[in-house]
mmCIF file of C-alpha atoms and ligand atoms in Angstrom:
data_model
loop_
_atom_site.group_PDB
_atom_site.id
_atom_site.type_symbol
_atom_site.label_atom_id
_atom_site.label_comp_id
_atom_site.label_asym_id
_atom_site.label_seq_id
_atom_site.Cartn_x
_atom_site.Cartn_y
_atom_site.Cartn_z
ATOM 1 C CA MET A 4 96.001 26.663 252.666
ATOM 2 C CA LEU A 5 99.713 25.315 252.702
ATOM 3 C CA ILE A 6 101.885 25.958 256.064
ATOM 4 C CA ASP A 7 105.362 26.732 255.840
ATOM 5 C CA THR A 8 107.102 24.612 258.915
ATOM 6 C CA HIS A 9 110.594 25.250 258.761
ATOM 7 C CA CYS A 10 112.036 28.099 257.601
ATOM 8 C CA HIS A 11 114.545 31.000 258.410
ATOM 9 C CA ILE A 12 112.875 35.010 257.977
ATOM 10 C CA HIS A 13 113.126 36.226 260.426
ATOM 11 C CA ASP A 14 116.854 37.829 260.355
ATOM 12 C CA VAL A 15 118.309 39.470 257.234
ATOM 13 C CA GLU A 16 121.378 38.335 257.931
ATOM 14 C CA THR A 17 120.802 34.406 256.517
ATOM 15 C CA TYR A 18 119.366 36.016 253.520
ATOM 16 C CA LYS A 19 122.560 38.030 252.959
ATOM 17 C CA PHE A 20 124.611 34.424 253.645
ATOM 18 C CA ALA A 21 122.696 32.849 250.990
ATOM 19 C CA LEU A 22 122.667 35.443 248.606
ATOM 20 C CA THR A 23 126.252 35.627 248.195
ATOM 21 C CA ARG A 24 126.056 31.447 247.939
ATOM 22 C CA GLN A 25 123.736 31.889 244.848
ATOM 23 C CA GLN A 26 126.435 34.051 242.241
ATOM 24 C CA ALA A 27 126.361 31.696 240.609
ATOM 25 C CA GLY A 28 122.106 31.662 239.591
ATOM 26 C CA LYS A 29 121.912 35.206 238.214
ATOM 27 C CA LYS A 30 121.678 33.440 235.178
ATOM 28 C CA LEU A 31 118.593 31.759 235.643
ATOM 29 C CA ARG A 32 116.836 35.492 238.054
ATOM 30 C CA ARG A 33 117.296 36.677 235.278
ATOM 31 C CA VAL A 34 114.964 34.543 233.109
ATOM 32 C CA LEU A 35 113.092 33.867 236.871
ATOM 33 C CA GLU A 36 111.851 37.666 236.176
ATOM 34 C CA GLU A 37 110.314 37.387 233.212
ATOM 35 C CA ASP A 38 107.945 34.362 234.401
ATOM 36 C CA PRO A 39 103.941 35.711 233.912
ATOM 37 C CA ASP A 40 103.828 32.821 236.951
ATOM 38 C CA TYR A 41 106.018 35.015 239.293
ATOM 39 C CA GLY A 42 105.786 38.039 237.872
ATOM 40 C CA HIS A 43 108.683 40.146 239.614
ATOM 41 C CA TYR A 44 111.076 37.422 241.124
ATOM 42 C CA PRO A 45 112.969 39.206 243.888
ATOM 43 C CA LEU A 46 116.399 38.968 242.963
ATOM 44 C CA GLU A 47 118.185 41.614 245.744
ATOM 45 C CA ILE A 48 118.418 41.310 249.219
ATOM 46 C CA SER A 49 115.717 44.675 249.877
ATOM 47 C CA ASP A 50 113.463 42.386 248.304
ATOM 48 C CA PHE A 51 114.118 39.792 251.173
ATOM 49 C CA THR A 52 112.159 41.409 253.841
ATOM 50 C CA GLY A 53 109.610 39.819 256.755
ATOM 51 C CA GLU A 54 107.250 42.254 255.366
ATOM 52 C CA LYS A 55 107.817 41.427 250.562
ATOM 53 C CA ILE A 56 108.337 37.509 251.565
ATOM 54 C CA ILE A 57 105.158 37.061 253.671
ATOM 55 C CA SER A 58 103.018 38.930 250.889
ATOM 56 C CA ARG A 59 104.695 36.812 248.750
ATOM 57 C CA ALA A 60 103.789 33.559 250.299
ATOM 58 C CA GLU A 61 100.576 34.453 250.500
ATOM 59 C CA LYS A 62 100.174 35.383 247.985
ATOM 60 C CA ALA A 63 100.934 32.087 246.915
ATOM 61 C CA GLY A 64 98.316 30.459 249.325
ATOM 62 C CA ILE A 65 100.845 29.558 252.394
ATOM 63 C CA GLN A 66 98.625 31.108 255.260
ATOM 64 C CA LYS A 67 101.239 29.472 257.627
ATOM 65 C CA MET A 68 104.502 29.392 258.708
ATOM 66 C CA ILE A 69 107.404 28.708 261.796
ATOM 67 C CA THR A 70 110.256 30.487 261.196
ATOM 68 C CA VAL A 71 113.293 28.199 263.459
ATOM 69 C CA GLY A 72 115.821 28.941 265.808
ATOM 70 C CA THR A 73 119.150 27.806 265.418
ATOM 71 C CA SER A 74 120.680 29.219 268.474
ATOM 72 C CA ASP A 75 119.835 30.756 271.602
ATOM 73 C CA THR A 76 120.196 33.742 270.235
ATOM 74 C CA ASP A 77 118.826 32.847 267.228
ATOM 75 C CA SER A 78 114.937 32.040 268.704
ATOM 76 C CA ARG A 79 115.373 35.065 269.930
ATOM 77 C CA LEU A 80 115.124 37.180 267.156
ATOM 78 C CA ALA A 81 112.462 34.723 265.649
ATOM 79 C CA CYS A 82 110.774 35.641 268.645
ATOM 80 C CA GLU A 83 110.761 38.966 267.848
ATOM 81 C CA PHE A 84 109.946 38.424 264.206
ATOM 82 C CA ALA A 85 106.639 36.097 264.956
ATOM 83 C CA GLU A 86 105.201 38.542 267.399
ATOM 84 C CA ARG A 87 105.597 41.197 264.452
ATOM 85 C CA HIS A 88 104.028 39.228 261.901
ATOM 86 C CA ASP A 89 100.571 37.503 261.711
ATOM 87 C CA ASN A 90 100.166 34.544 260.806
ATOM 88 C CA VAL A 91 104.707 34.400 261.489
ATOM 89 C CA PHE A 92 105.296 31.419 263.991
ATOM 90 C CA TRP A 93 108.705 30.615 265.864
ATOM 91 C CA SER A 94 110.788 28.023 267.935
ATOM 92 C CA TYR A 95 114.316 27.866 269.828
ATOM 93 C CA GLY A 96 116.321 25.712 269.868
ATOM 94 C CA ILE A 97 120.108 24.908 270.095
ATOM 95 C CA HIS A 98 121.466 23.763 266.338
ATOM 96 C CA PRO A 99 123.876 20.487 267.051
ATOM 97 C CA ASP A 100 126.452 22.658 264.693
ATOM 98 C CA GLU A 101 126.156 25.040 267.581
ATOM 99 C CA ALA A 102 128.121 21.310 270.469
ATOM 100 C CA THR A 103 130.745 23.037 271.229
ATOM 101 C CA SER A 104 130.645 26.609 271.741
ATOM 102 C CA VAL A 105 127.692 26.161 273.922
ATOM 103 C CA ALA A 106 130.685 23.523 276.166
ATOM 104 C CA GLU A 107 132.383 25.932 276.075
ATOM 105 C CA SER A 108 130.733 29.236 277.026
ATOM 106 C CA GLY A 109 127.141 26.944 278.659
ATOM 107 C CA TRP A 110 123.429 27.631 278.105
ATOM 108 C CA ASN A 111 121.347 29.386 280.424
ATOM 109 C CA CYS A 112 117.616 27.338 280.447
ATOM 110 C CA PRO A 113 115.332 29.390 279.203
ATOM 111 C CA SER A 114 111.973 30.131 280.968
ATOM 112 C CA LEU A 115 109.760 29.852 278.244
ATOM 113 C CA GLU A 116 106.082 29.567 279.402
ATOM 114 C CA SER A 117 105.817 33.639 278.577
ATOM 115 C CA PHE A 118 106.658 33.669 275.124
ATOM 116 C CA ALA A 119 103.511 33.839 272.290
ATOM 117 C CA TYR A 120 103.596 32.185 269.409
ATOM 118 C CA LEU A 121 106.655 29.007 270.345
ATOM 119 C CA VAL A 122 105.189 26.152 268.802
ATOM 120 C CA ALA A 123 108.320 23.746 269.184
ATOM 121 C CA ILE A 124 111.325 23.405 270.671
ATOM 122 C CA GLY A 125 114.016 23.234 267.117
ATOM 123 C CA GLU A 126 115.858 23.088 265.526
ATOM 124 C CA VAL A 127 117.821 20.273 267.503
ATOM 125 C CA GLY A 128 119.422 16.996 266.852
ATOM 126 C CA LEU A 129 122.715 15.157 265.788
ATOM 127 C CA ASP A 130 124.820 16.810 263.571
ATOM 128 C CA TYR A 131 128.213 14.396 262.426
ATOM 129 C CA TYR A 132 128.376 15.183 258.889
ATOM 130 C CA GLY A 133 131.705 16.444 257.499
ATOM 131 C CA LYS A 134 132.757 15.930 261.933
ATOM 132 C CA THR A 135 136.272 14.542 262.975
ATOM 133 C CA SER A 136 137.124 13.662 266.577
ATOM 134 C CA ALA A 137 140.663 14.537 265.587
ATOM 135 C CA GLU A 138 139.914 18.027 264.229
ATOM 136 C CA ASP A 139 136.305 18.128 266.184
ATOM 137 C CA GLY A 140 137.483 16.813 269.780
ATOM 138 C CA ASP A 141 134.418 15.295 270.989
ATOM 139 C CA PHE A 142 131.506 16.233 268.701
ATOM 140 C CA GLN A 143 129.292 13.552 269.464
ATOM 141 C CA GLY A 144 129.322 13.365 273.644
ATOM 142 C CA GLU A 145 128.974 17.391 272.815
ATOM 143 C CA GLN A 146 126.386 17.357 270.671
ATOM 144 C CA MET A 147 124.574 14.415 272.601
ATOM 145 C CA LYS A 148 124.245 16.145 276.362
ATOM 146 C CA LEU A 149 123.557 19.419 274.578
ATOM 147 C CA PHE A 150 120.176 17.151 272.015
ATOM 148 C CA GLU A 151 119.578 16.087 275.432
ATOM 149 C CA GLN A 152 118.423 19.742 277.123
ATOM 150 C CA MET A 153 116.551 19.898 274.357
ATOM 151 C CA LEU A 154 114.391 17.253 274.755
ATOM 152 C CA GLN A 155 114.432 17.734 278.881
ATOM 153 C CA LEU A 156 113.433 21.232 277.307
ATOM 154 C CA ALA A 157 110.189 20.116 274.703
ATOM 155 C CA ARG A 158 109.271 17.644 278.132
ATOM 156 C CA ASP A 159 109.307 19.930 280.501
ATOM 157 C CA ASN A 160 107.460 22.660 278.204
ATOM 158 C CA ASN A 161 105.439 19.621 275.938
ATOM 159 C CA LEU A 162 106.049 21.264 272.613
ATOM 160 C CA PRO A 163 106.793 19.009 269.853
ATOM 161 C CA LEU A 164 110.591 18.742 268.515
ATOM 162 C CA ILE A 165 112.133 20.065 265.143
ATOM 163 C CA PHE A 166 114.709 17.463 264.898
ATOM 164 C CA HIS A 167 117.649 17.922 262.542
ATOM 165 C CA VAL A 168 120.306 14.313 262.603
ATOM 166 C CA ARG A 169 122.670 14.137 259.571
ATOM 167 C CA GLU A 170 125.302 10.759 259.687
ATOM 168 C CA ALA A 171 124.076 10.145 263.137
ATOM 169 C CA PHE A 172 120.459 8.191 263.050
ATOM 170 C CA ASP A 173 122.128 5.547 265.204
ATOM 171 C CA ASP A 174 122.968 7.656 268.137
ATOM 172 C CA PHE A 175 119.368 9.799 268.003
ATOM 173 C CA PHE A 176 117.367 7.060 268.282
ATOM 174 C CA ALA A 177 119.136 5.520 271.320
ATOM 175 C CA ILE A 178 118.867 8.688 273.217
ATOM 176 C CA LEU A 179 115.839 8.891 272.210
ATOM 177 C CA ALA A 180 114.484 5.807 273.980
ATOM 178 C CA ASN A 181 115.118 7.684 276.765
ATOM 179 C CA PHE A 182 111.915 10.301 275.701
ATOM 180 C CA PRO A 183 109.784 8.015 275.123
ATOM 181 C CA GLU A 184 106.669 10.658 275.392
ATOM 182 C CA VAL A 185 107.837 13.357 273.161
ATOM 183 C CA ARG A 186 106.639 14.250 270.072
ATOM 184 C CA GLY A 187 108.239 16.074 266.470
ATOM 185 C CA VAL A 188 109.402 16.503 262.751
ATOM 186 C CA VAL A 189 112.925 14.990 260.982
ATOM 187 C CA HIS A 190 112.891 17.633 259.464
ATOM 188 C CA SER A 191 114.669 17.407 256.113
ATOM 189 C CA PHE A 192 115.019 13.903 255.806
ATOM 190 C CA SER A 193 117.296 12.709 253.127
ATOM 191 C CA ASP A 194 118.850 9.294 255.081
ATOM 192 C CA THR A 195 118.181 5.368 253.702
ATOM 193 C CA LYS A 196 114.749 4.184 253.864
ATOM 194 C CA GLU A 197 115.465 1.935 256.202
ATOM 195 C CA ASN A 198 115.910 4.306 259.337
ATOM 196 C CA MET A 199 112.601 6.566 257.650
ATOM 197 C CA MET A 200 111.167 3.866 258.598
ATOM 198 C CA ARG A 201 112.479 3.696 262.315
ATOM 199 C CA ALA A 202 111.180 7.686 262.602
ATOM 200 C CA LEU A 203 107.682 6.923 261.326
ATOM 201 C CA GLU A 204 107.774 3.344 263.871
ATOM 202 C CA ARG A 205 108.584 6.344 266.338
ATOM 203 C CA GLY A 206 105.547 8.411 265.335
ATOM 204 C CA PHE A 207 107.563 11.151 263.838
ATOM 205 C CA TYR A 208 106.414 13.108 260.780
ATOM 206 C CA ILE A 209 108.499 13.571 258.195
ATOM 207 C CA GLY A 210 109.626 17.038 256.481
ATOM 208 C CA VAL A 211 110.625 16.942 252.592
ATOM 209 C CA ASN A 212 111.724 19.987 251.268
ATOM 210 C CA GLY A 213 113.144 20.775 247.808
ATOM 211 C CA MET A 214 116.061 18.353 247.652
ATOM 212 C CA ALA A 215 112.749 15.906 246.812
ATOM 213 C CA THR A 216 113.069 18.028 243.340
ATOM 214 C CA PHE A 217 116.375 17.902 242.352
ATOM 215 C CA ALA A 218 117.703 14.652 244.679
ATOM 216 C CA ASP A 219 117.864 11.315 243.187
ATOM 217 C CA ASP A 220 116.159 8.217 244.571
ATOM 218 C CA PHE A 221 114.472 10.658 247.254
ATOM 219 C CA PRO A 222 112.887 8.708 249.870
ATOM 220 C CA LEU A 223 109.018 10.217 250.502
ATOM 221 C CA PRO A 224 106.844 8.700 253.714
ATOM 222 C CA PRO A 225 103.788 8.879 253.240
ATOM 223 C CA LEU A 226 100.908 11.252 253.098
ATOM 224 C CA GLU A 227 99.533 11.029 256.366
ATOM 225 C CA ARG A 228 103.002 11.939 258.129
ATOM 226 C CA MET A 229 104.353 13.611 255.328
ATOM 227 C CA LEU A 230 104.659 17.570 256.433
ATOM 228 C CA LEU A 231 105.914 20.902 254.388
ATOM 229 C CA GLU A 232 108.805 23.425 254.583
ATOM 230 C CA THR A 233 111.283 25.657 252.347
ATOM 231 C CA ASP A 234 114.069 25.047 254.788
ATOM 232 C CA ALA A 235 114.667 29.274 253.084
ATOM 233 C CA PRO A 236 116.219 30.653 252.215
ATOM 234 C CA PHE A 237 117.844 27.405 251.474
ATOM 235 C CA LEU A 238 117.333 24.338 249.374
ATOM 236 C CA THR A 239 115.376 25.729 246.240
ATOM 237 C CA PRO A 240 113.366 23.644 244.336
ATOM 238 C CA VAL A 241 113.172 22.773 240.789
ATOM 239 C CA PRO A 242 112.740 24.668 238.814
ATOM 240 C CA PHE A 243 114.243 27.584 241.147
ATOM 241 C CA ARG A 244 117.358 26.160 242.088
ATOM 242 C CA GLY A 245 120.298 29.084 241.723
ATOM 243 C CA THR A 246 118.017 31.788 243.043
ATOM 244 C CA ILE A 247 116.914 32.211 246.770
ATOM 245 C CA ASN A 248 114.400 29.944 248.635
ATOM 246 C CA GLU A 249 111.297 30.986 250.372
ATOM 247 C CA PRO A 250 108.350 30.360 251.877
ATOM 248 C CA ALA A 251 106.544 31.187 248.603
ATOM 249 C CA HIS A 252 107.931 28.153 247.020
ATOM 250 C CA ILE A 253 106.394 25.636 249.443
ATOM 251 C CA ARG A 254 103.702 25.535 246.263
ATOM 252 C CA ASP A 255 106.436 24.249 244.274
ATOM 253 C CA ILE A 256 106.940 21.533 245.908
ATOM 254 C CA CYS A 257 103.212 21.075 247.141
ATOM 255 C CA ALA A 258 102.619 21.085 242.748
ATOM 256 C CA TYR A 259 105.986 18.352 242.931
ATOM 257 C CA ILE A 260 104.438 15.705 245.693
ATOM 258 C CA SER A 261 100.925 16.088 243.550
ATOM 259 C CA LYS A 262 102.863 14.662 240.550
ATOM 260 C CA ILE A 263 104.909 11.716 242.148
ATOM 261 C CA LYS A 264 102.181 10.345 245.063
ATOM 262 C CA GLY A 265 99.196 11.255 242.156
ATOM 263 C CA GLU A 266 96.723 13.052 244.186
ATOM 264 C CA SER A 267 95.569 16.733 243.389
ATOM 265 C CA GLU A 268 97.762 19.477 244.680
ATOM 266 C CA ARG A 269 94.650 20.392 246.865
ATOM 267 C CA GLU A 270 94.508 16.780 249.111
ATOM 268 C CA ILE A 271 98.301 16.925 249.482
ATOM 269 C CA ALA A 272 97.425 20.828 250.740
ATOM 270 C CA LYS A 273 94.856 19.503 252.765
ATOM 271 C CA ILE A 274 96.557 16.466 253.942
ATOM 272 C CA THR A 275 100.274 18.152 254.873
ATOM 273 C CA THR A 276 98.478 21.158 256.648
ATOM 274 C CA GLN A 277 96.319 18.882 259.075
ATOM 275 C CA ASN A 278 99.780 16.853 259.804
ATOM 276 C CA ALA A 279 101.147 20.324 260.757
ATOM 277 C CA GLU A 280 97.967 21.954 262.602
ATOM 278 C CA GLN A 281 98.325 18.187 264.728
ATOM 279 C CA LEU A 282 101.329 18.313 265.457
ATOM 280 C CA PHE A 283 102.153 22.319 266.138
ATOM 281 C CA ARG A 284 98.894 22.618 267.398
ATOM 282 C CA ILE A 285 98.215 25.846 264.693
HETATM 283 ZN ZN1 ZN B 17 116.991 24.747 258.638
#
């Protein structure tokens, strides 16, 4: 059994967005359509209904999925989706890219106790990539404030966190010093080995996705701290670059890790599944 610990499968708009970004991949999709291992490969937006995505995932041995919220509205969609589908869990989170709009329009802390299938707060964190104070004002201050609110929410509800951190690890660890008890995963980690060590020392898991299959010199955590994720519909693993990602591809990420680590796919699946079950209590 495998678990996709991070995907965005609850909102068809996200898939439509991904589909328009994948125009260049049309040719590759046509080749994949004839792949006997995959049978019919999804080509159209109508292939990405919740039922179809989940059924392809189950066929590939992915039995649980966490669909991740990125804003208050988006998190509520994730919640509704999880309520409608077996084996799908959800997380409540406001992505750091939303910090400016939250600073402008405010945010009402939701009461989370009554929600079923809620397993984490995320994705939350800091993302300084491509931003400048000349163009984006006090984005750092706004993101840090929002991140602290999200950490508080996780602490109050005793939930683990799904962190999104990009080019902001120093501030990330500085803020976390005030929240020593929180647990979580640094999702889609693609930073230095040194920052990975800091995250591991802090007790966090590291989320590994398709990026590992196509980025050079990619740092991988030890298996005892590894979670598998797709970040679908984005970050499609090799050899499916140019197509839309979905939870079924956890199996391909697992196969890749198996090769790199020199362990069987069964062993990778077993350990990463145990890790996910332990962190998210699913
Ligand atoms: Zn994500």
